[in-house]
Amino acid sequence: DADVTQTPRNRITKTGKRIMLECSQTKGHDRMYWYRQDPGLGLRLIYYSFDVKDINKGEISDGYSVSRQAQAKFSLSLESAIPNQTALYFCATSDRGVGAGDTQYFGPGTRLTVL
Amino acid sequence: GENVEQHPSTLSVQEGDSAVIKCTYSDSASNYFPWYKQELGKRPQLIIDIRSNVGEKKDQRIAVTLNKTAKHFSLHITETQPEDSAVYFCAASLNTGNQFYFGTGTSLTVIP
């Protein structure tokens, strides 16, 4: 789904470095999410945003921060990367739904390795 | 918050057989239950979903059932094909927050 893009797709960095992962979408969706995926742990929510002025912590927000620069852009930052933040990171979007829930559209993922 | 458990973690079936993946959830307020398929190296994609006012939903070879009383829901794939091989994730969502809580995934292998 080319409507949700992530940059970079792969990144290797060192402990203590600041890293920013970027997500852009052309779907016009209000809601954006950042997840990390680890083997055997599934997808865990880091942060989510329902509009430009709204930022919410997810299950595992410690060590991460986000910025919603525009409706279409949602960035995830690791202020001081550590090895256990090595994971596959996914951005996702969803539209404002009527009633319960809505389809989430995922980006292609960013594979981050912290040495 | 919500806790979603998914079983089994791995599943191998012969081509043509059926596959069943089960999930349980803890929060009775959850009312939307999607299933995502993730092929190797790809992003998760929605394959089917069910809302709490429905007990069963079918789409060709896949179906999902929901038991609200027992707080569990299942994915059924019939006549499995090699292209069904992937990791499948269940999820649960609350109406108000639209946060999704995912299960830990099931790696399905269909043996030709």
mmCIF file of C-alpha atoms in Angstrom:
data_model
loop_
_atom_site.group_PDB
_atom_site.id
_atom_site.type_symbol
_atom_site.label_atom_id
_atom_site.label_comp_id
_atom_site.label_asym_id
_atom_site.label_seq_id
_atom_site.Cartn_x
_atom_site.Cartn_y
_atom_site.Cartn_z
ATOM 1 C CA ASP A 1 0.000 0.000 0.000
ATOM 2 C CA ALA A 2 1.993 2.978 -1.294
ATOM 3 C CA ASP A 3 -0.358 5.376 0.506
ATOM 4 C CA VAL A 4 1.600 4.932 3.731
ATOM 5 C CA THR A 5 5.345 5.340 3.462
ATOM 6 C CA GLN A 6 8.141 5.110 5.986
ATOM 7 C CA THR A 7 11.708 6.370 5.888
ATOM 8 C CA PRO A 8 14.263 5.016 6.306
ATOM 9 C CA ARG A 9 13.460 1.378 5.541
ATOM 10 C CA ASN A 10 16.552 0.127 7.293
ATOM 11 C CA ARG A 11 18.816 1.793 9.803
ATOM 12 C CA ILE A 12 21.785 0.685 11.830
ATOM 13 C CA THR A 13 22.880 2.969 14.615
ATOM 14 C CA LYS A 14 24.911 2.950 17.799
ATOM 15 C CA THR A 15 23.869 3.089 21.409
ATOM 16 C CA GLY A 16 23.214 6.651 22.572
ATOM 17 C CA LYS A 17 22.476 8.098 19.155
ATOM 18 C CA ARG A 18 19.307 10.031 18.398
ATOM 19 C CA ILE A 19 17.185 8.486 15.680
ATOM 20 C CA MET A 20 14.072 9.719 13.890
ATOM 21 C CA LEU A 21 11.748 7.502 11.912
ATOM 22 C CA GLU A 22 9.321 9.223 9.603
ATOM 23 C CA CYS A 23 5.886 8.259 8.349
ATOM 24 C CA SER A 24 3.845 9.942 5.642
ATOM 25 C CA GLN A 25 0.402 9.117 4.321
ATOM 26 C CA THR A 26 -1.684 10.265 1.411
ATOM 27 C CA LYS A 27 -4.868 8.537 2.552
ATOM 28 C CA GLY A 28 -6.227 11.648 4.243
ATOM 29 C CA HIS A 29 -6.679 9.760 7.499
ATOM 30 C CA ASP A 30 -6.810 11.593 10.801
ATOM 31 C CA ARG A 31 -5.429 8.813 12.974
ATOM 32 C CA MET A 32 -1.831 7.656 12.962
ATOM 33 C CA TYR A 33 0.009 5.077 15.044
ATOM 34 C CA TRP A 34 3.486 3.773 15.734
ATOM 35 C CA TYR A 35 4.029 0.110 16.604
ATOM 36 C CA ARG A 36 7.053 -2.020 17.159
ATOM 37 C CA GLN A 37 7.177 -5.667 16.240
ATOM 38 C CA ASP A 38 9.395 -8.168 18.009
ATOM 39 C CA PRO A 39 9.528 -11.914 17.366
ATOM 40 C CA GLY A 40 7.040 -13.711 19.584
ATOM 41 C CA LEU A 41 5.580 -10.473 20.936
ATOM 42 C CA GLY A 42 3.393 -9.349 18.087
ATOM 43 C CA LEU A 43 2.690 -5.688 17.499
ATOM 44 C CA ARG A 44 2.839 -3.312 20.437
ATOM 45 C CA LEU A 45 1.566 0.248 20.350
ATOM 46 C CA ILE A 46 4.097 2.984 21.136
ATOM 47 C CA TYR A 47 2.178 6.207 20.459
ATOM 48 C CA TYR A 48 -0.902 7.272 18.581
ATOM 49 C CA SER A 49 -2.416 10.521 17.390
ATOM 50 C CA PHE A 50 -6.008 11.292 16.458
ATOM 51 C CA ASP A 51 -5.216 14.672 14.933
ATOM 52 C CA VAL A 52 -2.416 17.225 14.701
ATOM 53 C CA LYS A 53 -2.894 18.499 18.257
ATOM 54 C CA ASP A 54 -3.467 15.117 19.829
ATOM 55 C CA ILE A 55 -0.703 12.778 21.076
ATOM 56 C CA ASN A 56 -1.309 9.725 23.242
ATOM 57 C CA LYS A 57 0.976 7.177 24.836
ATOM 58 C CA GLY A 58 0.536 3.543 23.998
ATOM 59 C CA GLU A 59 1.626 0.408 25.850
ATOM 60 C CA ILE A 60 5.375 0.965 25.521
ATOM 61 C CA SER A 61 6.121 4.681 25.168
ATOM 62 C CA ASP A 62 9.152 4.863 27.478
ATOM 63 C CA GLY A 63 12.282 5.829 25.558
ATOM 64 C CA TYR A 64 10.296 7.174 22.593
ATOM 65 C CA SER A 65 8.751 10.480 21.592
ATOM 66 C CA VAL A 66 6.616 11.521 18.640
ATOM 67 C CA SER A 67 5.717 14.569 16.639
ATOM 68 C CA ARG A 68 2.636 15.067 14.476
ATOM 69 C CA GLN A 69 3.847 17.766 12.130
ATOM 70 C CA ALA A 70 0.799 17.705 9.894
ATOM 71 C CA GLN A 71 -2.175 15.487 9.237
ATOM 72 C CA ALA A 72 -0.059 13.493 6.827
ATOM 73 C CA LYS A 73 3.144 13.186 8.875
ATOM 74 C CA PHE A 74 3.920 11.408 12.129
ATOM 75 C CA SER A 75 7.508 10.981 13.307
ATOM 76 C CA LEU A 76 8.919 8.695 15.962
ATOM 77 C CA SER A 77 12.116 9.623 17.777
ATOM 78 C CA LEU A 78 14.477 7.625 19.925
ATOM 79 C CA GLU A 79 16.314 10.259 21.932
ATOM 80 C CA SER A 80 19.103 7.952 23.038
ATOM 81 C CA ALA A 81 18.884 4.584 21.313
ATOM 82 C CA ILE A 82 19.612 1.401 23.241
ATOM 83 C CA PRO A 83 20.068 -2.166 21.934
ATOM 84 C CA ASN A 84 16.702 -3.428 23.197
ATOM 85 C CA GLN A 85 15.044 -0.936 20.862
ATOM 86 C CA THR A 86 16.231 -3.088 17.980
ATOM 87 C CA ALA A 87 12.992 -4.063 16.258
ATOM 88 C CA LEU A 88 10.791 -3.659 13.218
ATOM 89 C CA TYR A 89 8.773 -0.444 13.447
ATOM 90 C CA PHE A 90 5.472 0.063 11.690
ATOM 91 C CA CYS A 91 3.474 3.195 11.157
ATOM 92 C CA ALA A 92 -0.254 2.785 10.590
ATOM 93 C CA THR A 93 -3.214 5.012 9.775
ATOM 94 C CA SER A 94 -6.950 4.712 10.161
ATOM 95 C CA ASP A 95 -9.897 6.864 9.308
ATOM 96 C CA ARG A 96 -12.316 8.273 11.825
ATOM 97 C CA GLY A 97 -14.933 5.583 12.071
ATOM 98 C CA VAL A 98 -18.598 5.517 12.823
ATOM 99 C CA GLY A 99 -19.089 3.137 15.679
ATOM 100 C CA ALA A 100 -16.420 0.729 16.767
ATOM 101 C CA GLY A 101 -12.991 0.461 15.253
ATOM 102 C CA ASP A 102 -11.625 0.811 11.749
ATOM 103 C CA THR A 103 -9.183 -0.796 9.404
ATOM 104 C CA GLN A 104 -5.578 0.067 10.080
ATOM 105 C CA TYR A 105 -3.336 0.536 7.043
ATOM 106 C CA PHE A 106 0.282 -0.220 7.718
ATOM 107 C CA GLY A 107 3.398 1.236 6.187
ATOM 108 C CA PRO A 108 6.175 -1.033 4.869
ATOM 109 C CA GLY A 109 8.106 -0.975 8.138
ATOM 110 C CA THR A 110 11.511 0.295 9.272
ATOM 111 C CA ARG A 111 14.040 -2.238 10.472
ATOM 112 C CA LEU A 112 16.131 -0.579 13.178
ATOM 113 C CA THR A 113 19.261 -2.122 14.632
ATOM 114 C CA VAL A 114 20.952 -0.534 17.637
ATOM 115 C CA LEU A 115 24.480 -1.768 18.226
ATOM 116 C CA GLY B 1 -5.799 -2.294 29.539
ATOM 117 C CA GLU B 2 -6.880 -5.044 27.195
ATOM 118 C CA ASN B 3 -4.936 -8.321 27.021
ATOM 119 C CA VAL B 4 -5.195 -10.459 23.901
ATOM 120 C CA GLU B 5 -3.858 -14.002 23.897
ATOM 121 C CA GLN B 6 -3.431 -15.984 20.693
ATOM 122 C CA HIS B 7 -2.914 -19.718 20.129
ATOM 123 C CA PRO B 8 -1.197 -21.601 18.701
ATOM 124 C CA SER B 9 2.031 -19.736 18.026
ATOM 125 C CA THR B 10 2.851 -22.072 15.131
ATOM 126 C CA LEU B 11 0.586 -24.234 13.009
ATOM 127 C CA SER B 12 1.368 -26.589 10.137
ATOM 128 C CA VAL B 13 -1.349 -28.092 7.973
ATOM 129 C CA GLN B 14 -1.490 -30.087 4.770
ATOM 130 C CA GLU B 15 -2.721 -28.285 1.707
ATOM 131 C CA GLY B 16 -6.480 -28.612 1.500
ATOM 132 C CA ASP B 17 -6.973 -29.056 5.242
ATOM 133 C CA SER B 18 -8.524 -26.458 7.524
ATOM 134 C CA ALA B 19 -6.680 -24.195 9.959
ATOM 135 C CA VAL B 20 -8.080 -22.642 13.111
ATOM 136 C CA ILE B 21 -6.459 -19.887 15.166
ATOM 137 C CA LYS B 22 -7.946 -18.815 18.471
ATOM 138 C CA CYS B 23 -7.757 -15.593 20.467
ATOM 139 C CA THR B 24 -9.093 -14.561 23.841
ATOM 140 C CA TYR B 25 -9.497 -11.061 25.187
ATOM 141 C CA SER B 26 -9.904 -9.707 28.677
ATOM 142 C CA ASP B 27 -11.929 -6.496 28.392
ATOM 143 C CA SER B 28 -15.631 -7.120 27.863
ATOM 144 C CA ALA B 29 -15.927 -3.580 26.460
ATOM 145 C CA SER B 30 -13.923 -4.523 23.367
ATOM 146 C CA ASN B 31 -16.233 -4.607 20.389
ATOM 147 C CA TYR B 32 -14.160 -4.769 17.217
ATOM 148 C CA PHE B 33 -11.966 -7.731 16.298
ATOM 149 C CA PRO B 34 -9.848 -7.626 13.136
ATOM 150 C CA TRP B 35 -7.495 -10.259 11.777
ATOM 151 C CA TYR B 36 -4.317 -9.322 9.939
ATOM 152 C CA LYS B 37 -2.120 -11.429 7.673
ATOM 153 C CA GLN B 38 1.580 -10.687 7.405
ATOM 154 C CA GLU B 39 3.543 -12.415 4.691
ATOM 155 C CA LEU B 40 7.279 -12.747 5.090
ATOM 156 C CA GLY B 41 8.934 -9.355 4.795
ATOM 157 C CA LYS B 42 5.649 -7.580 4.196
ATOM 158 C CA ARG B 43 3.351 -5.316 6.166
ATOM 159 C CA PRO B 44 0.286 -6.623 8.033
ATOM 160 C CA GLN B 45 -2.908 -6.412 6.017
ATOM 161 C CA LEU B 46 -6.488 -6.779 7.140
ATOM 162 C CA ILE B 47 -8.135 -9.965 5.927
ATOM 163 C CA ILE B 48 -11.378 -10.031 7.874
ATOM 164 C CA ASP B 49 -12.978 -8.364 10.865
ATOM 165 C CA ILE B 50 -15.996 -8.784 13.068
ATOM 166 C CA ARG B 51 -17.937 -6.467 15.330
ATOM 167 C CA SER B 52 -19.510 -7.446 18.608
ATOM 168 C CA ASN B 53 -23.061 -7.400 17.317
ATOM 169 C CA VAL B 54 -22.276 -10.277 14.951
ATOM 170 C CA GLY B 55 -21.457 -13.899 15.830
ATOM 171 C CA GLU B 56 -19.911 -15.029 12.575
ATOM 172 C CA LYS B 57 -18.631 -13.564 9.339
ATOM 173 C CA LYS B 58 -17.427 -15.301 6.193
ATOM 174 C CA ASP B 59 -15.439 -14.224 3.174
ATOM 175 C CA GLN B 60 -14.803 -17.039 0.715
ATOM 176 C CA ARG B 61 -12.421 -19.476 2.428
ATOM 177 C CA ILE B 62 -11.991 -17.506 5.628
ATOM 178 C CA ALA B 63 -14.403 -17.010 8.491
ATOM 179 C CA VAL B 64 -14.307 -15.489 11.922
ATOM 180 C CA THR B 65 -16.472 -16.437 14.885
ATOM 181 C CA LEU B 66 -17.007 -14.458 18.063
ATOM 182 C CA ASN B 67 -18.225 -15.654 21.449
ATOM 183 C CA LYS B 68 -18.784 -12.553 23.560
ATOM 184 C CA THR B 69 -19.761 -14.486 26.658
ATOM 185 C CA ALA B 70 -16.545 -16.475 26.662
ATOM 186 C CA LYS B 71 -14.544 -13.530 25.286
ATOM 187 C CA HIS B 72 -12.923 -15.449 22.494
ATOM 188 C CA PHE B 73 -12.853 -15.267 18.729
ATOM 189 C CA SER B 74 -11.400 -17.548 16.096
ATOM 190 C CA LEU B 75 -10.162 -17.455 12.527
ATOM 191 C CA HIS B 76 -11.047 -20.390 10.306
ATOM 192 C CA ILE B 77 -9.350 -21.000 6.973
ATOM 193 C CA THR B 78 -10.748 -23.811 4.844
ATOM 194 C CA GLU B 79 -9.171 -25.555 1.856
ATOM 195 C CA THR B 80 -5.787 -24.103 2.739
ATOM 196 C CA GLN B 81 -3.339 -23.271 -0.033
ATOM 197 C CA PRO B 82 0.419 -22.646 0.083
ATOM 198 C CA GLU B 83 -0.188 -18.910 -0.362
ATOM 199 C CA ASP B 84 -2.023 -18.929 2.969
ATOM 200 C CA SER B 85 1.367 -19.457 4.640
ATOM 201 C CA ALA B 86 2.010 -16.324 6.713
ATOM 202 C CA VAL B 87 1.817 -14.929 10.229
ATOM 203 C CA TYR B 88 -1.703 -14.120 11.362
ATOM 204 C CA PHE B 89 -2.486 -11.595 14.081
ATOM 205 C CA CYS B 90 -5.733 -11.097 15.910
ATOM 206 C CA ALA B 91 -6.561 -7.799 17.587
ATOM 207 C CA ALA B 92 -9.184 -6.230 19.807
ATOM 208 C CA SER B 93 -10.312 -2.642 19.959
ATOM 209 C CA LEU B 94 -12.427 -0.560 22.280
ATOM 210 C CA ASN B 95 -15.067 1.707 20.880
ATOM 211 C CA THR B 96 -13.962 4.922 22.526
ATOM 212 C CA GLY B 97 -10.203 4.777 22.174
ATOM 213 C CA ASN B 98 -9.694 2.999 18.910
ATOM 214 C CA GLN B 99 -6.485 1.547 20.313
ATOM 215 C CA PHE B 100 -5.719 -1.856 18.907
ATOM 216 C CA TYR B 101 -4.322 -4.586 21.105
ATOM 217 C CA PHE B 102 -2.690 -7.350 19.091
ATOM 218 C CA GLY B 103 -2.134 -10.991 19.833
ATOM 219 C CA THR B 104 1.366 -12.396 19.563
ATOM 220 C CA GLY B 105 0.788 -13.979 16.163
ATOM 221 C CA THR B 106 0.444 -17.448 14.658
ATOM 222 C CA SER B 107 2.889 -18.634 12.032
ATOM 223 C CA LEU B 108 0.884 -20.791 9.622
ATOM 224 C CA THR B 109 2.658 -23.123 7.225
ATOM 225 C CA VAL B 110 0.668 -24.901 4.534
ATOM 226 C CA ILE B 111 2.538 -27.960 3.299
ATOM 227 C CA PRO B 112 1.982 -28.733 -0.390
#
